[in-house]
Tab-separated table of C-alpha atoms in Angstrom:
chain	number	residue	atom	x	y	z
C	5	UNK	CA	-30.107	-35.547	-13.939
C	6	UNK	CA	-26.769	-37.252	-14.350
C	7	UNK	CA	-25.636	-35.363	-17.119
C	8	UNK	CA	-26.657	-32.116	-16.003
C	9	UNK	CA	-24.560	-33.124	-12.884
C	10	UNK	CA	-21.382	-33.472	-14.887
C	11	UNK	CA	-22.089	-29.899	-16.488
C	12	UNK	CA	-21.805	-28.551	-13.754
C	13	UNK	CA	-18.727	-30.696	-12.069
C	14	UNK	CA	-17.397	-29.615	-15.445
C	15	UNK	CA	-18.002	-26.014	-14.953
C	16	UNK	CA	-16.683	-25.409	-11.212
C	17	UNK	CA	-13.442	-27.437	-12.337
C	18	UNK	CA	-13.481	-25.078	-15.275
C	19	UNK	CA	-13.843	-22.122	-12.416
C	20	UNK	CA	-12.114	-23.551	-10.244
C	21	UNK	CA	-8.736	-23.558	-12.402
C	22	UNK	CA	-9.593	-20.200	-13.701
C	23	UNK	CA	-9.807	-19.167	-10.006
C	24	UNK	CA	-5.986	-20.582	-9.473
C	25	UNK	CA	-4.528	-19.155	-12.488
C	26	UNK	CA	-5.788	-15.493	-11.316
C	27	UNK	CA	-4.126	-16.244	-7.673
C	28	UNK	CA	-0.938	-17.532	-9.306
C	29	UNK	CA	-0.791	-14.920	-11.951
C	30	UNK	CA	-1.371	-12.419	-8.645
C	31	UNK	CA	1.517	-13.854	-6.229
C	32	UNK	CA	3.575	-14.070	-9.735
C	33	UNK	CA	3.173	-10.558	-10.344
C	34	UNK	CA	3.837	-9.664	-7.020
C	35	UNK	CA	6.955	-11.158	-6.607
C	36	UNK	CA	8.223	-9.652	-9.756
C	37	UNK	CA	6.907	-6.191	-8.777
C	38	UNK	CA	8.144	-7.261	-4.943
C	39	UNK	CA	11.889	-7.265	-7.112
C	40	UNK	CA	11.708	-4.947	-9.859
C	41	UNK	CA	11.177	-2.110	-7.369
C	42	UNK	CA	13.882	-3.073	-5.236
C	43	UNK	CA	16.621	-3.346	-8.372
C	44	UNK	CA	15.277	0.691	-9.047
C	45	UNK	CA	15.808	1.909	-5.596
C	46	UNK	CA	19.673	1.091	-6.258
C	47	UNK	CA	19.444	1.920	-9.729
C	48	UNK	CA	18.481	5.405	-9.012
C	49	UNK	CA	19.963	6.802	-5.888
C	50	UNK	CA	18.228	10.004	-4.048
C	51	UNK	CA	19.826	13.121	-5.911
C	52	UNK	CA	19.528	15.503	-3.575
C	53	UNK	CA	19.646	15.493	0.894
C	54	UNK	CA	17.425	12.640	2.801
C	55	UNK	CA	16.128	14.391	6.480
C	56	UNK	CA	15.409	12.934	8.760
C	57	UNK	CA	12.259	14.592	10.559
C	58	UNK	CA	11.503	12.024	13.698
C	59	UNK	CA	11.657	8.144	11.846
C	60	UNK	CA	11.293	9.212	8.184
C	61	UNK	CA	12.993	10.998	5.623
C	62	UNK	CA	12.189	13.211	3.627
C	63	UNK	CA	13.416	14.144	0.329
C	64	UNK	CA	14.620	17.446	-0.487
C	65	UNK	CA	16.389	18.082	-4.142
C	66	UNK	CA	18.285	20.862	-3.606
C	67	UNK	CA	20.453	23.516	-6.566
C	68	UNK	CA	21.508	26.497	-6.617
C	69	UNK	CA	22.597	29.104	-4.071
C	70	UNK	CA	21.420	32.167	-2.740
C	71	UNK	CA	18.435	33.388	-0.477
C	72	UNK	CA	15.790	33.839	-0.858
C	73	UNK	CA	15.260	30.002	-1.640
C	74	UNK	CA	12.451	28.104	-3.927
C	75	UNK	CA	10.907	25.743	-2.283
C	76	UNK	CA	8.105	24.557	-5.159
C	77	UNK	CA	5.403	21.464	-4.109
C	78	UNK	CA	4.239	20.099	-6.862
C	79	UNK	CA	0.807	18.928	-7.525
C	80	UNK	CA	-1.476	15.558	-6.739
C	81	UNK	CA	0.462	12.700	-6.130
C	82	UNK	CA	3.329	13.948	-8.548
C	83	UNK	CA	7.056	13.584	-7.072
C	84	UNK	CA	9.497	16.878	-7.362
C	85	UNK	CA	11.591	15.177	-10.446
C	86	UNK	CA	8.083	16.429	-12.279
C	87	UNK	CA	9.428	20.351	-11.740
C	88	UNK	CA	13.608	18.887	-12.716
C	89	UNK	CA	13.845	20.852	-16.468
C	90	UNK	CA	12.596	24.166	-14.354
C	91	UNK	CA	15.522	23.360	-12.101
C	92	UNK	CA	18.506	24.743	-14.420
C	93	UNK	CA	17.341	27.917	-14.776
C	94	UNK	CA	15.980	29.119	-11.278
C	95	UNK	CA	19.416	27.505	-9.504
C	96	UNK	CA	21.344	29.831	-11.487
C	97	UNK	CA	20.169	32.672	-9.634
C	98	UNK	CA	18.837	31.492	-5.946
C	99	UNK	CA	18.656	28.684	-3.907
C	100	UNK	CA	15.951	25.848	-5.423
C	101	UNK	CA	14.676	23.380	-3.606
C	102	UNK	CA	12.095	20.761	-4.964
C	103	UNK	CA	10.026	18.732	-2.405
C	104	UNK	CA	9.047	15.430	-2.110
C	105	UNK	CA	6.312	14.888	-0.132
C	106	UNK	CA	5.826	11.694	1.795
C	107	UNK	CA	5.801	8.478	0.046
C	108	UNK	CA	6.057	10.182	-3.221
C	109	UNK	CA	10.167	10.441	-5.158
C	110	UNK	CA	12.416	9.675	-2.924
C	111	UNK	CA	10.558	10.370	-0.151
C	112	UNK	CA	9.803	7.122	2.724
C	113	UNK	CA	6.030	6.906	2.928
C	114	UNK	CA	3.529	7.113	6.367
C	115	UNK	CA	0.786	6.125	6.846
C	116	UNK	CA	-0.914	8.863	8.001
C	117	UNK	CA	0.142	10.909	5.416
C	118	UNK	CA	-1.884	12.682	2.108
C	119	UNK	CA	-3.449	15.928	4.092
C	120	UNK	CA	-2.582	19.192	2.838
C	121	UNK	CA	-1.983	20.179	6.414
C	122	UNK	CA	0.377	17.146	6.979
C	123	UNK	CA	2.486	17.478	3.498
C	124	UNK	CA	2.881	21.737	5.164
C	125	UNK	CA	4.473	20.404	8.773
C	126	UNK	CA	7.001	17.567	7.335
C	127	UNK	CA	7.559	20.790	4.752
C	128	UNK	CA	8.260	22.691	7.900
C	129	UNK	CA	10.063	20.216	9.646
C	130	UNK	CA	12.708	19.106	6.705
C	131	UNK	CA	13.503	22.430	6.132
C	132	UNK	CA	14.435	23.483	9.287
C	133	UNK	CA	16.682	19.798	10.065
C	134	UNK	CA	18.179	20.822	6.955
C	135	UNK	CA	19.337	23.658	8.056
C	136	UNK	CA	17.852	25.697	4.906
C	137	UNK	CA	16.929	28.931	6.534
C	138	UNK	CA	13.969	31.257	5.197
C	139	UNK	CA	12.786	33.719	3.545
C	140	UNK	CA	11.363	31.114	1.651
C	141	UNK	CA	9.276	32.151	-2.446
C	142	UNK	CA	6.925	29.307	-2.474
C	143	UNK	CA	5.482	27.083	-5.529
C	144	UNK	CA	2.791	25.587	-5.738
C	145	UNK	CA	0.862	23.777	-8.537
C	146	UNK	CA	-2.757	22.510	-8.588
C	147	UNK	CA	-2.990	20.996	-5.305
C	148	UNK	CA	0.619	21.603	-4.185
C	149	UNK	CA	-1.623	25.465	-3.684
C	150	UNK	CA	-3.286	23.546	-0.654
C	151	UNK	CA	0.507	22.734	1.076
C	152	UNK	CA	2.233	26.603	0.067
C	153	UNK	CA	-0.884	28.324	1.197
C	154	UNK	CA	-0.628	26.314	4.869
C	155	UNK	CA	2.337	26.157	5.476
C	156	UNK	CA	2.030	29.960	4.885
C	157	UNK	CA	-0.173	30.347	7.344
C	158	UNK	CA	1.406	28.725	10.129
C	159	UNK	CA	4.980	30.865	9.477
C	160	UNK	CA	3.819	33.779	7.147
C	161	UNK	CA	7.083	35.872	8.704
C	162	UNK	CA	9.197	33.090	6.786
C	163	UNK	CA	7.326	33.808	3.157
C	164	UNK	CA	9.256	36.204	0.488
C	165	UNK	CA	6.199	35.537	-1.599
C	166	UNK	CA	4.129	32.826	-3.000
C	167	UNK	CA	3.026	31.488	-6.612
C	168	UNK	CA	0.393	29.489	-7.300
C	169	UNK	CA	0.318	27.262	-10.236
C	170	UNK	CA	-3.021	26.699	-11.799
C	171	UNK	CA	-4.112	26.327	-8.253
C	172	UNK	CA	-6.215	23.858	-6.414
C	173	UNK	CA	-9.855	26.019	-4.387
C	174	UNK	CA	-10.853	24.917	-1.797
C	175	UNK	CA	-14.366	24.514	-3.605
C	176	UNK	CA	-13.624	23.255	-6.868
C	177	UNK	CA	-15.035	19.685	-5.307
C	178	UNK	CA	-17.755	21.102	-3.972
C	179	UNK	CA	-18.606	23.190	-7.562
C	180	UNK	CA	-17.193	20.809	-10.046
C	181	UNK	CA	-20.041	18.098	-9.595
C	182	UNK	CA	-18.194	15.208	-11.328
C	183	UNK	CA	-15.011	15.787	-9.879
C	184	UNK	CA	-15.849	13.676	-6.506
C	185	UNK	CA	-16.567	10.503	-8.943
C	186	UNK	CA	-13.809	10.999	-11.316
C	187	UNK	CA	-11.253	10.902	-8.196
C	188	UNK	CA	-12.951	8.035	-6.713
C	189	UNK	CA	-12.982	6.188	-9.848
C	190	UNK	CA	-9.509	7.156	-10.928
C	191	UNK	CA	-8.355	5.142	-7.375
C	192	UNK	CA	-10.304	2.216	-8.264
C	193	UNK	CA	-8.747	1.735	-11.114
C	194	UNK	CA	-5.131	1.866	-10.286
C	195	UNK	CA	-5.891	-0.683	-7.625
C	196	UNK	CA	-7.200	-2.651	-9.813
C	197	UNK	CA	-4.515	-2.601	-12.344
C	198	UNK	CA	-1.425	-5.137	-11.449
C	199	UNK	CA	1.884	-2.698	-11.298
C	200	UNK	CA	4.042	-6.500	-11.839
C	201	UNK	CA	2.063	-7.255	-15.183
C	202	UNK	CA	2.271	-3.377	-16.345
C	203	UNK	CA	6.205	-3.660	-15.031
C	204	UNK	CA	6.451	-6.975	-16.874
C	205	UNK	CA	4.772	-5.466	-19.960
C	206	UNK	CA	6.793	-1.834	-20.421
C	207	UNK	CA	10.518	-4.086	-19.319
C	208	UNK	CA	9.797	-7.063	-22.007
C	209	UNK	CA	8.932	-4.460	-24.572
C	210	UNK	CA	5.407	-5.413	-24.913
C	211	UNK	CA	3.717	-2.297	-23.575
C	212	UNK	CA	5.105	1.544	-24.627
C	213	UNK	CA	2.637	3.080	-22.268
C	214	UNK	CA	4.564	3.661	-19.413
C	215	UNK	CA	7.251	4.990	-21.244
C	216	UNK	CA	4.692	7.583	-23.728
C	217	UNK	CA	3.626	8.320	-19.170
C	218	UNK	CA	6.573	9.540	-18.870
C	219	UNK	CA	7.487	11.519	-21.864
C	220	UNK	CA	4.188	13.285	-21.602
C	221	UNK	CA	5.875	15.008	-17.799
C	222	UNK	CA	8.490	16.865	-20.963
C	223	UNK	CA	11.421	16.155	-18.520
C	224	UNK	CA	14.663	15.986	-19.180
C	225	UNK	CA	15.733	13.393	-21.124
C	226	UNK	CA	18.567	11.005	-18.230
C	227	UNK	CA	14.863	11.073	-15.799
C	228	UNK	CA	13.077	9.224	-18.214
C	229	UNK	CA	14.097	6.130	-16.622
C	230	UNK	CA	13.498	7.817	-13.020
C	231	UNK	CA	10.050	8.700	-13.579
C	232	UNK	CA	9.063	5.076	-14.826
C	233	UNK	CA	10.508	3.774	-12.193
C	234	UNK	CA	8.326	5.888	-9.857
C	235	UNK	CA	5.284	5.182	-12.054
C	236	UNK	CA	5.810	1.375	-11.262
C	237	UNK	CA	6.222	1.571	-7.829
C	238	UNK	CA	3.534	0.069	-5.137
C	239	UNK	CA	5.277	3.072	-2.984
C	240	UNK	CA	4.093	6.161	-5.186
C	241	UNK	CA	0.790	4.696	-6.221
C	242	UNK	CA	-0.451	3.956	-2.099
C	243	UNK	CA	1.128	7.644	-1.785
C	244	UNK	CA	-0.979	8.599	-4.842
C	245	UNK	CA	-3.694	7.333	-3.470
C	246	UNK	CA	-3.999	8.528	0.267
C	247	UNK	CA	-3.736	12.036	-1.344
C	248	UNK	CA	-6.450	11.803	-3.848
C	249	UNK	CA	-8.577	10.500	-0.986
C	250	UNK	CA	-8.159	13.407	1.248
C	251	UNK	CA	-8.672	15.405	-1.852
C	252	UNK	CA	-12.344	14.724	-1.678
C	253	UNK	CA	-12.523	14.672	1.741
C	254	UNK	CA	-9.893	16.509	4.635
C	255	UNK	CA	-7.605	19.031	2.392
C	256	UNK	CA	-10.441	21.597	1.226
C	257	UNK	CA	-11.650	21.732	4.751
C	258	UNK	CA	-8.507	22.532	6.628
C	259	UNK	CA	-7.735	25.437	3.855
C	260	UNK	CA	-10.765	27.135	4.282
C	261	UNK	CA	-10.357	26.740	8.063
C	262	UNK	CA	-6.741	27.589	8.217
C	263	UNK	CA	-5.434	29.317	5.412
C	264	UNK	CA	-8.523	31.683	4.448
C	265	UNK	CA	-5.557	34.612	3.675
C	266	UNK	CA	-1.797	35.811	2.758
C	267	UNK	CA	-2.248	39.383	4.155
C	268	UNK	CA	0.295	41.167	2.252
C	269	UNK	CA	2.681	38.745	1.162
C	270	UNK	CA	2.988	39.513	-2.682
C	271	UNK	CA	1.470	36.306	-4.689
C	272	UNK	CA	1.037	35.405	-8.282
C	273	UNK	CA	-1.594	33.680	-9.548
C	274	UNK	CA	-0.939	31.547	-12.687
C	275	UNK	CA	-3.633	29.977	-14.217
C	276	UNK	CA	-4.350	27.513	-17.068
C	277	UNK	CA	-6.083	29.397	-20.885
C	278	UNK	CA	-9.823	28.181	-21.274
C	279	UNK	CA	-8.317	29.201	-24.524
C	280	UNK	CA	-5.959	26.111	-25.434
C	281	UNK	CA	-7.134	24.270	-27.902
C	282	UNK	CA	-8.716	21.005	-27.029
C	283	UNK	CA	-7.112	17.372	-27.694
C	284	UNK	CA	-11.147	16.034	-26.906
C	285	UNK	CA	-12.293	14.352	-30.731
C	286	UNK	CA	-15.481	15.213	-29.718
C	287	UNK	CA	-18.771	17.697	-29.233
C	288	UNK	CA	-19.679	15.913	-26.177
C	289	UNK	CA	-15.938	16.148	-24.714
C	290	UNK	CA	-15.168	20.004	-25.856
C	291	UNK	CA	-18.451	20.289	-24.137
C	292	UNK	CA	-17.166	19.345	-21.069
C	293	UNK	CA	-14.386	21.169	-21.315
C	294	UNK	CA	-16.157	24.691	-21.976
C	295	UNK	CA	-18.131	23.657	-18.310
C	296	UNK	CA	-15.079	23.176	-16.753
C	297	UNK	CA	-13.457	26.132	-17.440
C	298	UNK	CA	-16.674	28.483	-16.618
C	299	UNK	CA	-16.075	26.620	-12.947
C	300	UNK	CA	-12.710	27.044	-12.639
C	301	UNK	CA	-11.894	31.069	-14.447
C	302	UNK	CA	-14.483	32.385	-11.344
C	303	UNK	CA	-12.477	30.290	-8.764
C	304	UNK	CA	-8.536	31.094	-10.539
C	305	UNK	CA	-9.340	34.689	-10.129
C	306	UNK	CA	-10.981	34.178	-6.496
C	307	UNK	CA	-7.330	33.044	-5.102
C	308	UNK	CA	-5.975	36.161	-6.535
C	309	UNK	CA	-7.856	38.546	-3.680
C	310	UNK	CA	-6.248	36.104	-1.248
C	311	UNK	CA	-3.333	38.890	-0.864
C	312	UNK	CA	-3.627	42.647	-0.996
C	313	UNK	CA	-0.200	42.285	-2.936
C	314	UNK	CA	-1.694	40.461	-5.656
C	315	UNK	CA	-1.421	39.817	-9.608
C	316	UNK	CA	-3.165	37.258	-11.966
C	317	UNK	CA	-1.528	35.621	-15.205
C	318	UNK	CA	-3.255	34.194	-17.409
C	319	UNK	CA	-0.666	31.402	-19.229
C	320	UNK	CA	-2.116	31.696	-23.187
C	321	UNK	CA	-1.550	28.153	-25.015
C	322	UNK	CA	-1.331	26.559	-22.064
C	323	UNK	CA	-3.139	23.510	-20.111
C	324	UNK	CA	-3.428	22.769	-16.502
C	325	UNK	CA	0.879	22.082	-16.161
C	326	UNK	CA	1.749	25.685	-16.559
C	327	UNK	CA	5.228	24.639	-16.393
C	328	UNK	CA	5.137	22.119	-19.136
C	329	UNK	CA	3.163	23.893	-21.547
C	330	UNK	CA	5.173	27.909	-20.947
C	331	UNK	CA	8.008	27.260	-18.368
C	332	UNK	CA	9.194	30.443	-19.245
C	333	UNK	CA	6.483	32.405	-17.489
C	334	UNK	CA	6.770	30.666	-14.354
C	335	UNK	CA	10.219	31.022	-14.245
C	336	UNK	CA	10.141	34.749	-14.756
C	337	UNK	CA	7.090	34.975	-11.923
C	338	UNK	CA	9.767	32.764	-9.518
C	339	UNK	CA	12.923	34.965	-10.184
C	340	UNK	CA	10.162	38.505	-10.120
C	341	UNK	CA	10.064	37.556	-6.755
C	342	UNK	CA	13.124	36.938	-6.143
C	343	UNK	CA	14.689	39.606	-7.160
C	344	UNK	CA	12.168	41.785	-5.342
C	345	UNK	CA	12.878	40.240	-1.632
C	346	UNK	CA	16.980	40.837	-2.662
C	347	UNK	CA	15.709	44.634	-2.808
C	348	UNK	CA	13.865	44.423	0.308
C	349	UNK	CA	15.792	42.395	2.010
C	350	UNK	CA	19.800	43.672	0.587
C	351	UNK	CA	20.484	39.924	0.258
C	352	UNK	CA	21.985	38.070	-2.463
């Protein structure tokens, strides 16, 4: 009996040390993360305009001159910097705005952020406050497609055209049966990853994961450190989680109810190609990709029906991030709408 009690005592003390060590490690991680995040904000000031929309600021990265203004809304949890590689060519012909939603990129966070409707209304207020006048050519990638649809539904007179780049569809959560579970698991994994430890591992040279993830976005090389800083940001991660949660629940309902059609607004739907070579090395993953596209392709075709003045472009050899795989195709579609709008309005 005494021996058993002593054994339990040893186990309890060992567990106590482990718990104490874990708590101490978490505290050190939090301290290092706070220090690193503050340092990053000083190292990487916003390249665009910080626009006050009533107690918080939205970052609009602007470039170029002329009308109509191209307004780019990135996908789920993505800041505007992810589209920076397209800025020079677009800005050579017209005004361009890269939009950072609340908590993403350089924009201030908001506890109420996350839904597509909230993001659409933030964008409207920011453009008005910045005195960036319509008409706009709205470009929405992935979940950004929901946002531009809602913006166009509330201000159709301000929209010259819409470009949807492999856009989300409000029925995809229902039809892609594993999507809801996958998003929830990703949210859980993200919360369980201490960013301070990731930051330390990267800055100490122990891990190249942060750099590999940034390089995969195919940004201009001078922007890689900025993107890495965002990936290691608590504020960025919280915003990503809010958007992911809203994508599962609130946003699809908002889009169905508030933005069923675009009327006669010119629309280009650019879709990823189902014949894009899979990176999967096993039959199971390849089968999963085929099942995904068996649902995704009809959803993309359905988006074309949003407007009576629409065209559908399938981007061959391009995955979901068409602007990375086939940037020339996306630029061509956007500038085509810019030029047509100028002809119709006589603008320069």
